[in-house]
Tab-separated table of C-alpha atoms in Angstrom:
chain	number	residue	atom	x	y	z
A	1	MET	CA	3.094	-31.791	19.829
A	2	LYS	CA	1.886	-31.120	16.160
A	3	GLY	CA	1.985	-27.475	14.725
A	4	PHE	CA	1.515	-25.680	11.530
A	5	ALA	CA	4.885	-23.829	10.654
A	6	MET	CA	6.817	-21.608	8.344
A	7	LEU	CA	9.582	-24.245	7.235
A	8	GLY	CA	11.300	-21.542	5.322
A	9	LEU	CA	10.584	-18.698	2.725
A	10	ASN	CA	7.688	-19.741	0.702
A	11	ASN	CA	7.398	-22.910	2.441
A	12	VAL	CA	4.734	-24.032	5.160
A	13	GLY	CA	3.986	-27.302	6.443
A	14	TRP	CA	3.295	-29.665	9.699
A	15	ILE	CA	6.004	-30.272	12.275
A	16	GLU	CA	6.442	-31.828	15.520
A	17	LYS	CA	7.719	-30.231	18.452
A	18	GLU	CA	8.105	-30.540	22.178
A	19	ARG	CA	5.136	-29.230	24.273
A	20	PRO	CA	6.086	-25.705	25.646
A	21	VAL	CA	6.711	-25.491	29.546
A	22	ALA	CA	5.094	-22.784	31.736
A	23	GLY	CA	7.204	-20.374	33.721
A	24	PRO	CA	6.143	-19.576	37.054
A	25	TYR	CA	4.002	-16.609	35.816
A	26	ASP	CA	2.901	-18.365	32.499
A	27	ALA	CA	0.310	-20.736	31.245
A	28	ILE	CA	-0.078	-23.407	28.566
A	29	LEU	CA	-3.337	-23.442	26.548
A	30	ARG	CA	-4.953	-25.618	23.728
A	31	PRO	CA	-6.599	-23.914	21.079
A	32	LEU	CA	-10.435	-23.595	20.748
A	33	ALA	CA	-10.465	-21.221	18.050
A	34	LEU	CA	-7.949	-19.881	15.517
A	35	ALA	CA	-7.801	-17.448	12.819
A	36	PRO	CA	-5.122	-16.865	10.169
A	37	CYS	CA	-3.990	-13.435	9.181
A	38	THR	CA	-2.550	-11.578	6.264
A	39	SER	CA	0.572	-10.934	8.210
A	40	ASP	CA	1.051	-14.910	8.322
A	41	ILE	CA	1.179	-14.583	4.523
A	42	GLN	CA	3.433	-11.834	4.353
A	43	THR	CA	5.847	-13.702	6.994
A	44	VAL	CA	6.065	-16.772	4.829
A	45	TYR	CA	5.930	-15.532	1.268
A	46	LYS	CA	7.423	-11.995	1.436
A	47	GLY	CA	9.895	-12.652	4.063
A	48	THR	CA	8.786	-9.660	6.261
A	49	LEU	CA	10.631	-10.894	9.311
A	50	GLY	CA	13.477	-12.696	7.405
A	51	ASP	CA	14.055	-16.303	6.604
A	52	ARG	CA	12.601	-18.096	9.636
A	53	HIS	CA	12.847	-21.853	9.899
A	54	ASN	CA	10.375	-24.340	11.511
A	55	LEU	CA	8.545	-21.303	13.370
A	56	ILE	CA	4.901	-22.151	14.104
A	57	LEU	CA	2.677	-19.662	12.801
A	58	GLY	CA	-0.337	-17.806	14.106
A	59	HIS	CA	-1.206	-15.148	16.586
A	60	GLU	CA	-5.086	-14.986	17.013
A	61	ALA	CA	-6.557	-17.577	19.337
A	62	ILE	CA	-9.149	-18.527	21.917
A	63	GLY	CA	-7.841	-21.081	24.187
A	64	GLU	CA	-8.388	-23.478	27.274
A	65	ILE	CA	-5.769	-23.294	29.849
A	66	VAL	CA	-4.417	-26.814	30.636
A	67	GLU	CA	-1.613	-25.795	32.770
A	68	VAL	CA	-0.446	-22.842	34.941
A	69	GLY	CA	2.884	-21.564	36.827
A	70	ARG	CA	3.016	-21.735	40.349
A	71	LYS	CA	2.761	-18.067	40.795
A	72	VAL	CA	-0.442	-17.444	38.659
A	73	LYS	CA	-3.453	-16.136	40.719
A	74	ASP	CA	-6.275	-15.281	38.456
A	75	PHE	CA	-6.591	-18.291	36.200
A	76	LYS	CA	-6.660	-22.091	36.493
A	77	PRO	CA	-7.007	-25.187	34.203
A	78	GLY	CA	-10.113	-25.219	32.332
A	79	ASP	CA	-10.500	-21.716	32.013
A	80	LYS	CA	-11.549	-20.368	28.568
A	81	VAL	CA	-9.696	-17.175	27.733
A	82	ILE	CA	-9.116	-14.670	25.113
A	83	VAL	CA	-5.548	-14.336	23.899
A	84	PRO	CA	-4.257	-11.061	22.471
A	85	ALA	CA	-2.115	-11.241	19.443
A	86	VAL	CA	0.339	-9.025	21.571
A	87	THR	CA	1.312	-10.436	24.933
A	88	LEU	CA	3.626	-8.564	27.084
A	89	ASP	CA	6.449	-9.439	29.375
A	90	TRP	CA	5.423	-6.791	31.907
A	91	ARG	CA	8.622	-7.752	33.784
A	92	ASN	CA	10.774	-6.536	30.813
A	93	ILE	CA	12.362	-3.192	31.324
A	94	ASP	CA	11.979	-2.360	27.548
A	95	MET	CA	8.234	-2.445	28.297
A	96	HIS	CA	8.662	0.689	30.356
A	97	SER	CA	10.944	2.401	27.871
A	98	SER	CA	10.954	3.170	24.302
A	99	SER	CA	9.980	-0.250	23.071
A	100	GLN	CA	6.586	-0.045	24.722
A	101	GLN	CA	4.127	-2.390	23.143
A	102	LEU	CA	6.401	-3.704	20.342
A	103	VAL	CA	8.266	-6.111	22.782
A	104	GLY	CA	4.932	-8.078	23.273
A	105	ARG	CA	4.649	-8.920	19.261
A	106	LYS	CA	6.209	-12.484	19.976
A	107	TYR	CA	4.022	-14.982	18.299
A	108	SER	CA	5.345	-16.189	15.046
A	109	ASN	CA	8.217	-13.695	15.505
A	110	ILE	CA	10.660	-14.467	18.302
A	111	LYS	CA	8.494	-17.456	19.682
A	112	ASP	CA	6.358	-20.225	18.207
A	113	GLY	CA	2.686	-19.095	17.317
A	114	VAL	CA	-0.735	-20.496	18.338
A	115	PHE	CA	-1.315	-22.927	15.470
A	116	SER	CA	-0.404	-25.900	17.403
A	117	GLU	CA	-1.778	-28.477	19.802
A	118	TYR	CA	-0.645	-26.403	22.688
A	119	PHE	CA	0.980	-22.756	22.867
A	120	HIS	CA	2.638	-20.709	25.763
A	121	VAL	CA	1.504	-17.651	27.094
A	122	ASP	CA	3.621	-15.257	29.047
A	123	ASN	CA	2.619	-13.599	32.292
A	124	VAL	CA	-1.003	-14.868	31.837
A	125	ASP	CA	-2.618	-12.935	34.876
A	126	MET	CA	-1.813	-9.706	32.870
A	127	ASN	CA	-2.236	-10.894	29.233
A	128	VAL	CA	-5.511	-13.003	29.004
A	129	ALA	CA	-9.138	-12.252	29.623
A	130	LEU	CA	-11.887	-14.882	30.405
A	131	LEU	CA	-14.237	-15.610	27.831
A	132	PRO	CA	-17.939	-15.000	29.250
A	133	GLU	CA	-20.754	-17.380	28.625
A	134	GLY	CA	-22.857	-16.478	25.400
A	135	ILE	CA	-20.054	-15.062	23.197
A	136	SER	CA	-19.365	-17.071	20.155
A	137	LEU	CA	-15.833	-18.185	19.578
A	138	GLU	CA	-16.264	-16.743	16.287
A	139	SER	CA	-16.702	-13.175	17.715
A	140	ALA	CA	-14.238	-13.779	20.461
A	141	VAL	CA	-11.331	-14.621	18.332
A	142	MET	CA	-11.710	-11.454	16.297
A	143	LEU	CA	-11.142	-9.404	19.337
A	144	THR	CA	-7.521	-10.953	19.552
A	145	ASP	CA	-6.234	-8.764	16.648
A	146	THR	CA	-8.713	-7.640	14.150
A	147	VAL	CA	-10.907	-5.581	16.552
A	148	SER	CA	-7.923	-4.382	18.539
A	149	THR	CA	-5.905	-3.224	15.424
A	150	GLY	CA	-8.926	-1.585	13.739
A	151	PHE	CA	-9.629	0.177	16.903
A	152	HIS	CA	-6.133	1.353	17.386
A	153	ALA	CA	-6.180	3.003	14.139
A	154	VAL	CA	-9.258	5.185	15.542
A	155	GLU	CA	-7.385	5.755	18.558
A	156	LEU	CA	-4.182	6.893	16.662
A	157	ALA	CA	-6.347	9.134	14.648
A	158	GLU	CA	-8.128	10.424	17.607
A	159	VAL	CA	-11.501	10.222	15.865
A	160	GLU	CA	-14.018	12.498	17.386
A	161	TYR	CA	-17.998	12.766	17.366
A	162	GLY	CA	-18.667	14.892	14.084
A	163	ASP	CA	-15.698	13.894	12.203
A	164	THR	CA	-15.629	12.966	8.594
A	165	VAL	CA	-13.429	9.804	8.332
A	166	ALA	CA	-12.007	7.891	5.180
A	167	VAL	CA	-11.032	4.210	5.764
A	168	LEU	CA	-8.363	2.907	3.283
A	169	GLY	CA	-8.129	-0.609	2.929
A	170	THR	CA	-10.285	-3.358	1.989
A	171	ALA	CA	-9.940	-6.193	4.761
A	172	SER	CA	-11.450	-7.191	8.054
A	173	ILE	CA	-9.117	-4.718	10.230
A	174	SER	CA	-10.703	-1.850	7.996
A	175	LEU	CA	-14.100	-2.933	8.771
A	176	MET	CA	-13.329	-2.700	12.473
A	177	GLY	CA	-11.903	0.642	11.802
A	178	VAL	CA	-15.388	1.480	10.465
A	179	ALA	CA	-16.950	0.053	13.523
A	180	GLY	CA	-14.711	2.050	16.058
A	181	ALA	CA	-15.072	5.269	14.100
A	182	HIS	CA	-18.855	4.816	14.402
A	183	LEU	CA	-18.565	4.118	18.087
A	184	LYS	CA	-16.543	7.198	18.639
A	185	GLY	CA	-19.358	9.450	16.907
A	186	ALA	CA	-17.910	10.174	13.356
A	187	GLU	CA	-20.503	11.818	11.339
A	188	ARG	CA	-19.461	10.496	8.047
A	189	ILE	CA	-17.515	7.390	7.171
A	190	ILE	CA	-16.268	6.930	3.831
A	191	VAL	CA	-15.130	3.227	2.887
A	192	VAL	CA	-13.226	1.958	-0.283
A	193	GLY	CA	-14.920	-1.319	-1.052
A	194	TYR	CA	-16.107	-3.153	-4.182
A	195	SER	CA	-17.141	-6.993	-3.142
A	196	PRO	CA	-20.686	-7.207	-2.014
A	197	ASP	CA	-19.884	-9.048	1.221
A	198	LEU	CA	-17.457	-6.168	2.207
A	199	VAL	CA	-19.769	-3.511	1.434
A	200	LYS	CA	-22.833	-5.135	3.205
A	201	ALA	CA	-20.347	-5.464	6.245
A	202	ALA	CA	-19.077	-1.941	5.871
A	203	LYS	CA	-22.630	-0.589	5.926
A	204	PHE	CA	-23.527	-2.619	8.995
A	205	TYR	CA	-20.666	-1.229	10.962
A	206	GLY	CA	-21.667	2.472	9.949
A	207	ALA	CA	-20.195	3.240	6.689
A	208	THR	CA	-22.169	6.198	5.053
A	209	ASP	CA	-20.472	6.348	1.654
A	210	ILE	CA	-18.798	3.454	-0.451
A	211	ILE	CA	-16.015	4.320	-3.072
A	212	ASN	CA	-15.304	1.545	-5.596
A	213	HIS	CA	-11.885	2.054	-6.892
A	214	ASN	CA	-13.057	0.635	-10.307
A	215	ASP	CA	-14.889	3.955	-10.723
A	216	GLY	CA	-11.576	6.146	-10.778
A	217	PRO	CA	-8.881	7.176	-8.399
A	218	ILE	CA	-9.956	7.063	-4.816
A	219	VAL	CA	-8.449	10.350	-4.071
A	220	GLU	CA	-10.391	12.212	-6.846
A	221	GLN	CA	-13.634	10.379	-5.685
A	222	ILE	CA	-13.169	11.266	-2.031
A	223	LEU	CA	-12.453	15.042	-2.916
A	224	LYS	CA	-15.437	15.235	-5.050
A	225	ILE	CA	-17.931	13.961	-2.342
A	226	THR	CA	-16.401	16.040	0.189
A	227	LYS	CA	-16.490	19.165	-2.182
A	228	GLY	CA	-12.691	19.395	-2.205
A	229	THR	CA	-12.349	19.978	1.563
A	230	GLY	CA	-11.049	16.442	2.355
A	231	VAL	CA	-11.536	14.570	5.426
A	232	ASP	CA	-10.733	15.085	9.292
A	233	LYS	CA	-9.251	11.667	9.879
A	234	VAL	CA	-7.884	8.906	7.708
A	235	LEU	CA	-7.546	5.304	8.857
A	236	VAL	CA	-5.043	3.079	6.951
A	237	ALA	CA	-5.434	-0.608	7.576
A	238	GLY	CA	-5.489	-3.597	5.289
A	239	THR	CA	-3.779	-2.084	2.221
A	240	ASP	CA	-0.579	-1.303	0.364
A	241	SER	CA	1.962	1.622	0.652
A	242	ASP	CA	0.352	3.625	-1.937
A	243	ALA	CA	-2.481	4.366	0.783
A	244	ILE	CA	-0.142	6.409	2.677
A	245	THR	CA	0.289	8.680	-0.292
A	246	ASP	CA	-3.552	8.844	-0.729
A	247	ALA	CA	-4.084	9.509	2.995
A	248	VAL	CA	-1.987	12.673	2.759
A	249	LYS	CA	-3.801	13.842	-0.391
A	250	ILE	CA	-7.346	13.478	1.332
A	251	VAL	CA	-6.629	14.647	5.003
A	252	LYS	CA	-7.495	18.174	5.819
A	253	LEU	CA	-4.805	20.658	6.981
A	254	GLY	CA	-4.329	19.788	10.703
A	255	GLY	CA	-6.133	16.539	9.962
A	256	ARG	CA	-4.786	13.134	11.514
A	257	ILE	CA	-3.707	9.833	9.898
A	258	GLY	CA	-3.885	6.496	11.966
A	259	ASN	CA	-1.919	3.924	10.415
A	260	VAL	CA	-1.826	0.394	11.445
A	261	ASN	CA	-1.011	-1.334	8.242
A	262	HIS	CA	1.458	-4.106	8.068
A	263	PHE	CA	3.456	-3.410	4.924
A	264	GLY	CA	4.681	-6.753	3.510
A	265	SER	CA	6.564	-5.378	0.486
A	266	GLY	CA	8.324	-2.226	-0.713
A	267	GLU	CA	11.150	-0.146	0.715
A	268	THR	CA	9.795	3.250	0.937
A	269	PHE	CA	6.591	5.384	1.149
A	270	SER	CA	5.890	8.445	-1.115
A	271	ILE	CA	4.684	11.602	0.747
A	272	PRO	CA	3.435	14.109	-1.810
A	273	LYS	CA	5.106	17.559	-0.972
A	274	ILE	CA	2.326	19.784	-1.955
A	275	GLU	CA	-0.382	18.112	-0.339
A	276	TRP	CA	1.926	17.785	2.774
A	277	GLY	CA	2.243	21.465	2.656
A	278	ALA	CA	5.962	21.273	2.359
A	279	ASN	CA	5.899	20.025	5.974
A	280	THR	CA	3.653	22.879	7.189
A	281	SER	CA	0.282	21.328	6.915
A	282	HIS	CA	0.086	20.283	10.693
A	283	ALA	CA	-1.333	16.924	9.630
A	284	ASN	CA	-0.012	14.039	11.480
A	285	THR	CA	0.689	10.601	10.655
A	286	ILE	CA	0.776	8.141	13.614
A	287	ASN	CA	2.064	4.576	13.345
A	288	LYS	CA	2.192	2.258	16.307
A	289	GLU	CA	2.075	-1.564	17.236
A	290	ILE	CA	-1.162	-2.399	18.585
A	291	PRO	CA	-1.656	-2.543	22.305
A	292	GLY	CA	-1.862	-5.891	24.018
A	293	GLY	CA	-2.714	-7.115	27.508
A	294	ARG	CA	-5.561	-8.191	29.539
A	295	ALA	CA	-7.388	-4.833	30.206
A	296	ARG	CA	-7.761	-4.101	26.553
A	297	MET	CA	-9.257	-7.428	25.925
A	298	GLU	CA	-11.675	-7.063	28.928
A	299	LYS	CA	-12.908	-3.587	27.557
A	300	GLN	CA	-13.435	-5.152	23.965
A	301	ILE	CA	-15.384	-8.065	25.507
A	302	GLU	CA	-17.721	-5.566	27.268
A	303	LEU	CA	-18.517	-4.006	23.832
A	304	VAL	CA	-19.706	-7.433	22.525
A	305	LYS	CA	-21.230	-8.496	25.722
A	306	TYR	CA	-23.686	-5.530	25.832
A	307	GLY	CA	-24.465	-5.496	22.096
A	308	LYS	CA	-22.353	-2.416	21.259
A	309	LEU	CA	-20.285	-4.545	18.665
A	310	ASP	CA	-20.883	-7.691	16.719
A	311	PRO	CA	-17.459	-8.928	15.270
A	312	SER	CA	-19.153	-12.023	13.871
A	313	LYS	CA	-20.292	-10.258	10.825
A	314	ILE	CA	-16.863	-10.094	9.348
A	315	VAL	CA	-16.254	-14.018	9.678
A	316	THR	CA	-17.159	-15.381	6.098
A	317	HIS	CA	-15.601	-18.766	6.379
A	318	VAL	CA	-15.820	-21.398	9.258
A	319	PHE	CA	-13.728	-24.490	9.281
A	320	HIS	CA	-13.922	-27.303	11.780
A	321	GLY	CA	-10.964	-29.305	13.024
A	322	PHE	CA	-7.465	-28.567	13.983
A	323	GLU	CA	-6.068	-29.962	10.492
A	324	LYS	CA	-7.940	-27.221	8.850
A	325	ILE	CA	-5.749	-24.562	9.624
A	326	GLU	CA	-3.709	-25.440	6.574
A	327	ASP	CA	-6.763	-24.752	4.316
A	328	ALA	CA	-7.886	-21.567	6.266
A	329	LEU	CA	-4.208	-19.892	5.847
A	330	ALA	CA	-4.290	-21.003	2.113
A	331	MET	CA	-7.537	-19.171	1.714
A	332	ILE	CA	-5.785	-16.094	2.941
A	333	LYS	CA	-3.220	-16.465	0.332
A	334	THR	CA	-5.533	-16.961	-2.561
A	335	ARG	CA	-7.997	-14.663	-1.502
A	336	PRO	CA	-11.439	-15.546	-2.867
A	337	PHE	CA	-13.789	-12.710	-3.894
A	338	ASP	CA	-16.212	-13.403	-1.191
A	339	LEU	CA	-13.536	-13.899	1.682
A	340	ILE	CA	-13.403	-11.309	4.578
A	341	LYS	CA	-11.937	-13.302	7.491
A	342	PRO	CA	-11.746	-17.199	7.998
A	343	VAL	CA	-11.859	-18.853	11.464
A	344	VAL	CA	-10.991	-22.384	12.635
A	345	ILE	CA	-12.956	-23.917	15.528
A	346	MET	CA	-11.367	-27.146	17.025
């Protein structure tokens, strides 16, 4: 089968591999929709996972099942399903101990990803969710990672109704953090943004204030509009390591920072001692891998199905045809001004 792979550091291309084989609880799928991610770029060009060779990229996919293992009960060939970026081996003891969800981060890491003519899913009964009629492929593929990760920042920050929330980051995941905070009842949502497309989407999802970094340091701007009090919660997603420093400076004493950012470069973070209260501020910074599994996907599908969430608004570029994976990934690398998220439809 054909796949688009990391051939080595700073090198991508098409390769041929054997079609994967389904174990008794697993399934083989063919992609219907794919989306590249900034973490794919960081894997190849910043070496965040080391020097991998001939590793098929990609972890965001909607697929059609073509083969199931003999012990699969809930799915059959022909089913169209949403595949979360994190697929868990529910029979692995690490899943029930300290590693938790991190052991499910497999695609383009410890196994080939989804940018191929066929891809493998572990424990399919527990990992994928049926795609209902009427939900577009563009919306559905956003649920696999972008929505799930943005929402997880909201969960980690424990956003509550009436909160003032700052979202640090200018990416699709940041926008889903905005959407999640709005659904949780945040009173005020402050977003850092500058491109017209991102600002428009942020307002659609519930942003009340837009901060442009070209107008000065964002910490100063946020403290000014909050009259020096700062914010209750901070979401860090789709940005660089400096955002951790900024988050500490703007969060209130006793506040909470939900960090889901994938830091592709830098060795350390800077935590400002004064704003951190010399470790007595009672402000918490929580960092975790996004959850995976079927139940989470099914909950997110219901939000789309019943009109509570429209993730298609973050899809700015749609490619058609399997071979366009290469172009879509290149777009993530070059990041044109009007880009939020590209999708490839088969």
